[in-house]
Amino acid sequence: MADNENFFEKVYEVVRRIPEGKVTSYGAIANHLGTARSARMVGWAMNACAGRDDVPAHRVVNRNGVLTGKFHFQGTNLMQQLLENEGIRVEDNQVVDFDQHFWHPH
DNA sequence: TCTATGACTCCGG
DNA sequence: CCCGGAGCCATAG
């Protein structure tokens, strides 16, 4: 079924490759998948991945490094806590030194 | 088959 | 500089 991978599965695979302590953006993932304009779809896939421990959705933020989807997590600040737990500093729902912690899909 | 929605992004006022 | 609207694609109903 590797060839039958759905869009979500592709997103999950990329998100899973995000190393600990690193973050990426929806557009970067979408671009890697070949659907650069489908950044919203990546977020949509994240919504579907909610509840999966295999997909570190907390490492995915928007292009500004803002935790746009933090409200979708169980806790109000759970997403931020997870990032800080990996050594990433988060301030005002925004990743500090986002470009420095940015991980480009490959 | 068509319509509505969305954890985004870009452009304009 | 800050705020708002339109565009985009894929999934669900």
JSON list of C-alpha atoms in Angstrom, two decimals, chain A residues 22-70:
[
{"chain": "A", "resi": 22, "resn": "LYS", "atom": "CA", "xyz": [13.42, 21.15, 15.42]},
{"chain": "A", "resi": 23, "resn": "VAL", "atom": "CA", "xyz": [10.31, 22.66, 13.87]},
{"chain": "A", "resi": 24, "resn": "THR", "atom": "CA", "xyz": [9.00, 23.24, 10.37]},
{"chain": "A", "resi": 25, "resn": "SER", "atom": "CA", "xyz": [6.18, 25.03, 8.63]},
{"chain": "A", "resi": 26, "resn": "TYR", "atom": "CA", "xyz": [3.09, 23.83, 6.83]},
{"chain": "A", "resi": 27, "resn": "GLY", "atom": "CA", "xyz": [4.20, 25.39, 3.58]},
{"chain": "A", "resi": 28, "resn": "ALA", "atom": "CA", "xyz": [7.55, 23.59, 3.72]},
{"chain": "A", "resi": 29, "resn": "ILE", "atom": "CA", "xyz": [5.81, 20.24, 4.09]},
{"chain": "A", "resi": 30, "resn": "ALA", "atom": "CA", "xyz": [3.32, 21.06, 1.39]},
{"chain": "A", "resi": 31, "resn": "ASN", "atom": "CA", "xyz": [6.13, 22.14, -0.89]},
{"chain": "A", "resi": 32, "resn": "HIS", "atom": "CA", "xyz": [7.96, 18.90, -0.23]},
{"chain": "A", "resi": 33, "resn": "LEU", "atom": "CA", "xyz": [4.84, 16.93, -1.10]},
{"chain": "A", "resi": 34, "resn": "GLY", "atom": "CA", "xyz": [4.57, 18.87, -4.34]},
{"chain": "A", "resi": 35, "resn": "THR", "atom": "CA", "xyz": [1.47, 20.76, -3.23]},
{"chain": "A", "resi": 36, "resn": "ALA", "atom": "CA", "xyz": [3.04, 24.03, -2.14]},
{"chain": "A", "resi": 37, "resn": "ARG", "atom": "CA", "xyz": [-0.32, 25.73, -2.33]},
{"chain": "A", "resi": 38, "resn": "SER", "atom": "CA", "xyz": [-1.91, 23.10, -0.15]},
{"chain": "A", "resi": 39, "resn": "ALA", "atom": "CA", "xyz": [-0.44, 24.29, 3.10]},
{"chain": "A", "resi": 40, "resn": "ARG", "atom": "CA", "xyz": [-3.97, 24.26, 4.47]},
{"chain": "A", "resi": 41, "resn": "MET", "atom": "CA", "xyz": [-4.21, 20.60, 3.61]},
{"chain": "A", "resi": 42, "resn": "VAL", "atom": "CA", "xyz": [-1.20, 19.94, 5.80]},
{"chain": "A", "resi": 43, "resn": "GLY", "atom": "CA", "xyz": [-3.00, 21.56, 8.67]},
{"chain": "A", "resi": 44, "resn": "TRP", "atom": "CA", "xyz": [-6.04, 19.56, 7.78]},
{"chain": "A", "resi": 45, "resn": "ALA", "atom": "CA", "xyz": [-4.01, 16.39, 7.93]},
{"chain": "A", "resi": 46, "resn": "MET", "atom": "CA", "xyz": [-2.75, 17.45, 11.32]},
{"chain": "A", "resi": 47, "resn": "ASN", "atom": "CA", "xyz": [-6.33, 17.71, 12.46]},
{"chain": "A", "resi": 48, "resn": "ALA", "atom": "CA", "xyz": [-6.85, 14.13, 11.33]},
{"chain": "A", "resi": 49, "resn": "CYS", "atom": "CA", "xyz": [-3.65, 13.06, 13.05]},
{"chain": "A", "resi": 50, "resn": "ALA", "atom": "CA", "xyz": [-4.89, 14.46, 16.33]},
{"chain": "A", "resi": 51, "resn": "GLY", "atom": "CA", "xyz": [-4.57, 11.71, 18.87]},
{"chain": "A", "resi": 52, "resn": "ARG", "atom": "CA", "xyz": [-1.68, 10.02, 17.12]},
{"chain": "A", "resi": 53, "resn": "ASP", "atom": "CA", "xyz": [1.49, 9.89, 19.16]},
{"chain": "A", "resi": 54, "resn": "ASP", "atom": "CA", "xyz": [3.38, 8.89, 16.04]},
{"chain": "A", "resi": 55, "resn": "VAL", "atom": "CA", "xyz": [2.97, 12.34, 14.55]},
{"chain": "A", "resi": 56, "resn": "PRO", "atom": "CA", "xyz": [4.69, 15.16, 16.46]},
{"chain": "A", "resi": 57, "resn": "ALA", "atom": "CA", "xyz": [2.27, 17.81, 15.26]},
{"chain": "A", "resi": 58, "resn": "HIS", "atom": "CA", "xyz": [3.58, 20.15, 17.93]},
{"chain": "A", "resi": 59, "resn": "ARG", "atom": "CA", "xyz": [6.72, 20.55, 15.79]},
{"chain": "A", "resi": 60, "resn": "VAL", "atom": "CA", "xyz": [4.67, 21.95, 12.93]},
{"chain": "A", "resi": 61, "resn": "VAL", "atom": "CA", "xyz": [3.95, 25.65, 12.98]},
{"chain": "A", "resi": 62, "resn": "ASN", "atom": "CA", "xyz": [3.03, 28.28, 10.43]},
{"chain": "A", "resi": 63, "resn": "ARG", "atom": "CA", "xyz": [5.60, 30.17, 8.36]},
{"chain": "A", "resi": 64, "resn": "ASN", "atom": "CA", "xyz": [5.95, 32.79, 11.10]},
{"chain": "A", "resi": 65, "resn": "GLY", "atom": "CA", "xyz": [6.77, 30.17, 13.70]},
{"chain": "A", "resi": 66, "resn": "VAL", "atom": "CA", "xyz": [3.53, 30.83, 15.50]},
{"chain": "A", "resi": 67, "resn": "LEU", "atom": "CA", "xyz": [1.77, 27.95, 17.20]},
{"chain": "A", "resi": 68, "resn": "THR", "atom": "CA", "xyz": [-1.41, 28.43, 15.23]},
{"chain": "A", "resi": 69, "resn": "GLY", "atom": "CA", "xyz": [-2.68, 24.97, 16.07]},
{"chain": "A", "resi": 70, "resn": "LYS", "atom": "CA", "xyz": [-1.97, 25.07, 19.77]}
]
